[in-house]
mmCIF file with all atom_site columns, C-alpha atoms in Angstrom:
data_model
loop_
_atom_site.group_PDB
_atom_site.id
_atom_site.type_symbol
_atom_site.label_atom_id
_atom_site.label_alt_id
_atom_site.label_comp_id
_atom_site.label_asym_id
_atom_site.label_entity_id
_atom_site.label_seq_id
_atom_site.pdbx_PDB_ins_code
_atom_site.Cartn_x
_atom_site.Cartn_y
_atom_site.Cartn_z
_atom_site.occupancy
_atom_site.B_iso_or_equiv
_atom_site.pdbx_formal_charge
_atom_site.auth_seq_id
_atom_site.auth_comp_id
_atom_site.auth_asym_id
_atom_site.auth_atom_id
_atom_site.pdbx_PDB_model_num
ATOM 1   C CA . MET J 1 1   ? -16.871 -13.619 -3.617  1.00 0.00 ? 963  MET J CA 1
ATOM 2   C CA . MET J 1 2   ? -14.290 -14.940 -6.100  1.00 0.00 ? 964  MET J CA 1
ATOM 3   C CA . GLU J 1 3   ? -10.845 -15.157 -4.775  1.00 0.00 ? 965  GLU J CA 1
ATOM 4   C CA . PRO J 1 4   ? -8.647  -12.607 -6.212  1.00 0.00 ? 966  PRO J CA 1
ATOM 5   C CA . MET J 1 5   ? -6.074  -13.502 -8.858  1.00 0.00 ? 967  MET J CA 1
ATOM 6   C CA . ALA J 1 6   ? -2.749  -11.958 -9.940  1.00 0.00 ? 968  ALA J CA 1
ATOM 7   C CA . GLU J 1 7   ? -3.163  -9.461  -12.612 1.00 0.00 ? 969  GLU J CA 1
ATOM 8   C CA . PRO J 1 8   ? -1.124  -6.619  -14.141 1.00 0.00 ? 970  PRO J CA 1
ATOM 9   C CA . TRP J 1 9   ? -0.726  -3.417  -11.858 1.00 0.00 ? 971  TRP J CA 1
ATOM 10  C CA . VAL J 1 10  ? -0.088  0.148   -13.311 1.00 0.00 ? 972  VAL J CA 1
ATOM 11  C CA . LEU J 1 11  ? 1.918   2.700   -11.360 1.00 0.00 ? 973  LEU J CA 1
ATOM 12  C CA . VAL J 1 12  ? -0.612  5.396   -11.978 1.00 0.00 ? 974  VAL J CA 1
ATOM 13  C CA . ASP J 1 13  ? 2.116   8.232   -12.054 1.00 0.00 ? 975  ASP J CA 1
ATOM 14  C CA . GLY J 1 14  ? 3.701   7.671   -15.433 1.00 0.00 ? 976  GLY J CA 1
ATOM 15  C CA . ALA J 1 15  ? 1.367   4.790   -16.214 1.00 0.00 ? 977  ALA J CA 1
ATOM 16  C CA . VAL J 1 16  ? 4.019   2.240   -16.269 1.00 0.00 ? 978  VAL J CA 1
ATOM 17  C CA . GLU J 1 17  ? 3.229   -1.463  -15.661 1.00 0.00 ? 979  GLU J CA 1
ATOM 18  C CA . VAL J 1 18  ? 5.097   -2.845  -12.594 1.00 0.00 ? 980  VAL J CA 1
ATOM 19  C CA . SER J 1 19  ? 5.676   -6.379  -11.874 1.00 0.00 ? 981  SER J CA 1
ATOM 20  C CA . ALA J 1 20  ? 5.601   -8.088  -8.454  1.00 0.00 ? 982  ALA J CA 1
ATOM 21  C CA . ASP J 1 21  ? 9.356   -8.523  -8.798  1.00 0.00 ? 983  ASP J CA 1
ATOM 22  C CA . ALA J 1 22  ? 10.216  -4.845  -9.668  1.00 0.00 ? 984  ALA J CA 1
ATOM 23  C CA . VAL J 1 23  ? 7.452   -2.977  -7.315  1.00 0.00 ? 985  VAL J CA 1
ATOM 24  C CA . ALA J 1 24  ? 9.893   -2.703  -4.285  1.00 0.00 ? 986  ALA J CA 1
ATOM 25  C CA . GLU J 1 25  ? 12.613  -1.206  -6.314  1.00 0.00 ? 987  GLU J CA 1
ATOM 26  C CA . ALA J 1 26  ? 10.236  1.088   -8.014  1.00 0.00 ? 988  ALA J CA 1
ATOM 27  C CA . LEU J 1 27  ? 8.490   2.225   -4.831  1.00 0.00 ? 989  LEU J CA 1
ATOM 28  C CA . ARG J 1 28  ? 11.979  2.737   -3.064  1.00 0.00 ? 990  ARG J CA 1
ATOM 29  C CA . ALA J 1 29  ? 13.048  4.828   -6.077  1.00 0.00 ? 991  ALA J CA 1
ATOM 30  C CA . ARG J 1 30  ? 10.017  7.162   -5.764  1.00 0.00 ? 992  ARG J CA 1
ATOM 31  C CA . ILE J 1 31  ? 10.570  7.593   -2.219  1.00 0.00 ? 993  ILE J CA 1
ATOM 32  C CA . ALA J 1 32  ? 14.147  8.293   -2.671  1.00 0.00 ? 994  ALA J CA 1
ATOM 33  C CA . ASP J 1 33  ? 12.898  11.064  -5.302  1.00 0.00 ? 995  ASP J CA 1
ATOM 34  C CA . GLY J 1 34  ? 10.624  12.606  -2.517  1.00 0.00 ? 996  GLY J CA 1
ATOM 35  C CA . LYS J 1 35  ? 7.550   10.874  -4.077  1.00 0.00 ? 997  LYS J CA 1
ATOM 36  C CA . LEU J 1 36  ? 6.192   9.504   -0.740  1.00 0.00 ? 998  LEU J CA 1
ATOM 37  C CA . GLU J 1 37  ? 2.847   8.541   -2.282  1.00 0.00 ? 999  GLU J CA 1
ATOM 38  C CA . SER J 1 38  ? 2.348   5.810   -4.894  1.00 0.00 ? 1000 SER J CA 1
ATOM 39  C CA . LEU J 1 39  ? -1.092  4.531   -6.522  1.00 0.00 ? 1001 LEU J CA 1
ATOM 40  C CA . LEU J 1 40  ? -1.172  1.451   -8.345  1.00 0.00 ? 1002 LEU J CA 1
ATOM 41  C CA . GLU J 1 41  ? -4.417  0.411   -10.199 1.00 0.00 ? 1003 GLU J CA 1
ATOM 42  C CA . SER J 1 42  ? -5.294  -3.130  -11.831 1.00 0.00 ? 1004 SER J CA 1
ATOM 43  C CA . PRO J 1 43  ? -7.527  -3.402  -14.773 1.00 0.00 ? 1005 PRO J CA 1
ATOM 44  C CA . SER J 1 44  ? -10.229 -4.836  -12.711 1.00 0.00 ? 1006 SER J CA 1
ATOM 45  C CA . GLY J 1 45  ? -10.510 -1.311  -10.954 1.00 0.00 ? 1007 GLY J CA 1
ATOM 46  C CA . ARG J 1 46  ? -8.663  -2.463  -7.692  1.00 0.00 ? 1008 ARG J CA 1
ATOM 47  C CA . THR J 1 47  ? -6.394  0.070   -6.270  1.00 0.00 ? 1009 THR J CA 1
ATOM 48  C CA . LEU J 1 48  ? -3.319  -0.236  -4.126  1.00 0.00 ? 1010 LEU J CA 1
ATOM 49  C CA . PHE J 1 49  ? -2.177  3.184   -2.288  1.00 0.00 ? 1011 PHE J CA 1
ATOM 50  C CA . VAL J 1 50  ? 0.952   3.273   -0.579  1.00 0.00 ? 1012 VAL J CA 1
ATOM 51  C CA . VAL J 1 51  ? 2.131   6.276   1.335   1.00 0.00 ? 1013 VAL J CA 1
ATOM 52  C CA . SER J 1 52  ? 5.538   6.583   3.381   1.00 0.00 ? 1014 SER J CA 1
ATOM 53  C CA . ASN J 1 53  ? 7.249   8.851   5.534   1.00 0.00 ? 1015 ASN J CA 1
ATOM 54  C CA . THR J 1 54  ? 10.608  6.844   4.347   1.00 0.00 ? 1016 THR J CA 1
ATOM 55  C CA . GLU J 1 55  ? 10.444  4.603   7.563   1.00 0.00 ? 1017 GLU J CA 1
ATOM 56  C CA . ARG J 1 56  ? 6.938   3.346   7.684   1.00 0.00 ? 1018 ARG J CA 1
ATOM 57  C CA . ALA J 1 57  ? 4.138   3.246   5.076   1.00 0.00 ? 1019 ALA J CA 1
ATOM 58  C CA . MET J 1 58  ? 0.311   3.046   4.996   1.00 0.00 ? 1020 MET J CA 1
ATOM 59  C CA . VAL J 1 59  ? -0.683  0.274   2.523   1.00 0.00 ? 1021 VAL J CA 1
ATOM 60  C CA . MET J 1 60  ? -4.408  0.298   1.481   1.00 0.00 ? 1022 MET J CA 1
ATOM 61  C CA . LEU J 1 61  ? -6.083  -1.919  -0.861  1.00 0.00 ? 1023 LEU J CA 1
ATOM 62  C CA . LEU J 1 62  ? -9.563  -0.751  -2.412  1.00 0.00 ? 1024 LEU J CA 1
ATOM 63  C CA . GLU J 1 63  ? -11.643 -3.413  -4.469  1.00 0.00 ? 1025 GLU J CA 1
ATOM 64  C CA . TYR J 1 64  ? -13.543 -0.478  -6.330  1.00 0.00 ? 1026 TYR J CA 1
ATOM 65  C CA . PRO J 1 65  ? -14.109 3.272   -6.342  1.00 0.00 ? 1027 PRO J CA 1
ATOM 66  C CA . GLY J 1 66  ? -15.653 4.404   -3.069  1.00 0.00 ? 1028 GLY J CA 1
ATOM 67  C CA . ASP J 1 67  ? -14.767 1.307   -1.423  1.00 0.00 ? 1029 ASP J CA 1
ATOM 68  C CA . PRO J 1 68  ? -13.726 1.970   2.537   1.00 0.00 ? 1030 PRO J CA 1
ATOM 69  C CA . GLY J 1 69  ? -10.951 -0.758  1.765   1.00 0.00 ? 1031 GLY J CA 1
ATOM 70  C CA . GLU J 1 70  ? -8.577  -2.618  3.928   1.00 0.00 ? 1032 GLU J CA 1
ATOM 71  C CA . HIS J 1 71  ? -4.875  -1.773  5.374   1.00 0.00 ? 1033 HIS J CA 1
ATOM 72  C CA . ALA J 1 72  ? -2.019  -3.265  6.585   1.00 0.00 ? 1034 ALA J CA 1
ATOM 73  C CA . ALA J 1 73  ? -1.507  -2.899  10.275  1.00 0.00 ? 1035 ALA J CA 1
ATOM 74  C CA . ASP J 1 74  ? 1.049   -3.282  13.268  1.00 0.00 ? 1036 ASP J CA 1
ATOM 75  C CA . PRO J 1 75  ? -0.953  -4.321  16.148  1.00 0.00 ? 1037 PRO J CA 1
ATOM 76  C CA . GLY J 1 76  ? 0.168   -3.193  19.429  1.00 0.00 ? 1038 GLY J CA 1
ATOM 77  C CA . ALA J 1 77  ? 2.030   -0.392  17.933  1.00 0.00 ? 1039 ALA J CA 1
ATOM 78  C CA . GLU J 1 78  ? 1.185   2.493   20.212  1.00 0.00 ? 1040 GLU J CA 1
ATOM 79  C CA . ASP J 1 79  ? 3.076   5.740   18.720  1.00 0.00 ? 1041 ASP J CA 1
ATOM 80  C CA . TRP J 1 80  ? 2.107   7.948   16.113  1.00 0.00 ? 1042 TRP J CA 1
ATOM 81  C CA . SER J 1 81  ? 4.388   8.886   13.200  1.00 0.00 ? 1043 SER J CA 1
ATOM 82  C CA . ASP J 1 82  ? 4.248   11.874  10.673  1.00 0.00 ? 1044 ASP J CA 1
ATOM 83  C CA . GLY J 1 83  ? 5.593   13.016  7.664   1.00 0.00 ? 1045 GLY J CA 1
ATOM 84  C CA . PHE J 1 84  ? 3.378   11.173  5.202   1.00 0.00 ? 1046 PHE J CA 1
ATOM 85  C CA . VAL J 1 85  ? 3.058   13.725  2.313   1.00 0.00 ? 1047 VAL J CA 1
ATOM 86  C CA . LEU J 1 86  ? 0.691   13.178  -0.179  1.00 0.00 ? 1048 LEU J CA 1
ATOM 87  C CA . SER J 1 87  ? 0.990   14.136  -3.778  1.00 0.00 ? 1049 SER J CA 1
ATOM 88  C CA . ASN J 1 88  ? -1.217  17.128  -3.136  1.00 0.00 ? 1050 ASN J CA 1
ATOM 89  C CA . GLY J 1 89  ? 1.153   18.406  -0.536  1.00 0.00 ? 1051 GLY J CA 1
ATOM 90  C CA . GLN J 1 90  ? -0.927  17.469  2.501   1.00 0.00 ? 1052 GLN J CA 1
ATOM 91  C CA . ALA J 1 91  ? 1.220   16.064  5.279   1.00 0.00 ? 1053 ALA J CA 1
ATOM 92  C CA . ASP J 1 92  ? -0.641  13.405  7.456   1.00 0.00 ? 1054 ASP J CA 1
ATOM 93  C CA . GLU J 1 93  ? 0.261   11.724  10.667  1.00 0.00 ? 1055 GLU J CA 1
ATOM 94  C CA . TYR J 1 94  ? -0.898  8.205   11.290  1.00 0.00 ? 1056 TYR J CA 1
ATOM 95  C CA . PRO J 1 95  ? -1.052  5.725   14.397  1.00 0.00 ? 1057 PRO J CA 1
ATOM 96  C CA . ASP J 1 96  ? 1.801   3.338   13.705  1.00 0.00 ? 1058 ASP J CA 1
ATOM 97  C CA . ALA J 1 97  ? -0.794  0.659   14.610  1.00 0.00 ? 1059 ALA J CA 1
ATOM 98  C CA . ASP J 1 98  ? -2.227  1.642   10.844  1.00 0.00 ? 1060 ASP J CA 1
ATOM 99  C CA . THR J 1 99  ? 1.121   1.479   9.256   1.00 0.00 ? 1061 THR J CA 1
ATOM 100 C CA . VAL J 1 100 ? 3.929   -1.001  8.922   1.00 0.00 ? 1062 VAL J CA 1
ATOM 101 C CA . PRO J 1 101 ? 7.686   -0.693  8.574   1.00 0.00 ? 1063 PRO J CA 1
ATOM 102 C CA . LEU J 1 102 ? 8.595   0.153   5.058   1.00 0.00 ? 1064 LEU J CA 1
ATOM 103 C CA . ASP J 1 103 ? 10.223  -3.270  4.411   1.00 0.00 ? 1065 ASP J CA 1
ATOM 104 C CA . GLU J 1 104 ? 7.064   -5.171  5.495   1.00 0.00 ? 1066 GLU J CA 1
ATOM 105 C CA . ALA J 1 105 ? 5.006   -2.551  3.415   1.00 0.00 ? 1067 ALA J CA 1
ATOM 106 C CA . LEU J 1 106 ? 7.060   -3.628  0.151   1.00 0.00 ? 1068 LEU J CA 1
ATOM 107 C CA . ARG J 1 107 ? 7.010   -7.286  1.068   1.00 0.00 ? 1069 ARG J CA 1
ATOM 108 C CA . ILE J 1 108 ? 3.097   -6.994  1.251   1.00 0.00 ? 1070 ILE J CA 1
ATOM 109 C CA . VAL J 1 109 ? 2.704   -4.810  -1.852  1.00 0.00 ? 1071 VAL J CA 1
ATOM 110 C CA . ARG J 1 110 ? 4.793   -7.408  -3.742  1.00 0.00 ? 1072 ARG J CA 1
ATOM 111 C CA . HIS J 1 111 ? 2.805   -10.260 -2.454  1.00 0.00 ? 1073 HIS J CA 1
ATOM 112 C CA . ILE J 1 112 ? -0.527  -8.452  -3.619  1.00 0.00 ? 1074 ILE J CA 1
ATOM 113 C CA . LEU J 1 113 ? 0.902   -7.870  -7.122  1.00 0.00 ? 1075 LEU J CA 1
ATOM 114 C CA . ALA J 1 114 ? 1.834   -11.556 -7.230  1.00 0.00 ? 1076 ALA J CA 1
ATOM 115 C CA . THR J 1 115 ? -1.124  -13.315 -5.663  1.00 0.00 ? 1077 THR J CA 1
ATOM 116 C CA . GLY J 1 116 ? -4.078  -10.549 -5.544  1.00 0.00 ? 1078 GLY J CA 1
ATOM 117 C CA . ARG J 1 117 ? -4.124  -10.703 -1.772  1.00 0.00 ? 1079 ARG J CA 1
ATOM 118 C CA . PRO J 1 118 ? -1.930  -9.805  1.145   1.00 0.00 ? 1080 PRO J CA 1
ATOM 119 C CA . PRO J 1 119 ? 0.163   -12.408 2.669   1.00 0.00 ? 1081 PRO J CA 1
ATOM 120 C CA . ALA J 1 120 ? -1.475  -14.638 5.084   1.00 0.00 ? 1082 ALA J CA 1
ATOM 121 C CA . ASP J 1 121 ? 1.076   -13.782 7.802   1.00 0.00 ? 1083 ASP J CA 1
ATOM 122 C CA . ALA J 1 122 ? 0.681   -9.865  7.617   1.00 0.00 ? 1084 ALA J CA 1
ATOM 123 C CA . ALA J 1 123 ? -1.778  -8.147  9.864   1.00 0.00 ? 1085 ALA J CA 1
ATOM 124 C CA . TRP J 1 124 ? -4.540  -6.808  7.990   1.00 0.00 ? 1086 TRP J CA 1
ATOM 125 C CA . VAL J 1 125 ? -7.665  -4.503  8.880   1.00 0.00 ? 1087 VAL J CA 1
ATOM 126 C CA . VAL J 1 126 ? -10.803 -4.808  6.910   1.00 0.00 ? 1088 VAL J CA 1
ATOM 127 C CA . ASP J 1 127 ? -12.292 -1.370  7.017   1.00 0.00 ? 1089 ASP J CA 1
ATOM 128 C CA . ARG J 1 128 ? -15.726 -2.230  5.206   1.00 0.00 ? 1090 ARG J CA 1
#
């Protein structure tokens, strides 16, 4: 399998291309506006899904449609958090082990947009 490379990413809601340097600000603005779910897509068909409850976020990376994907993790976290509201109105609850603090989520997303892969020091779970 080839190593992923940096490629352009589009914030699907609004079809706006977003750079690695601007993605954290764009996602924070969406969260402040109550849009807790964000979907980014690349021309190669990769999808980056971020849903937040304003304090934590689930970050999932899918390589192709139907891919079980991979996600950021917080090993050792034992609680659950709720308030992850999807664009269809569904409110989800996730184990904290499957989400990360918002600042860490934004760091991970920025790195994926810049390099094509999660940071080496981020806890990451492959669900394939």
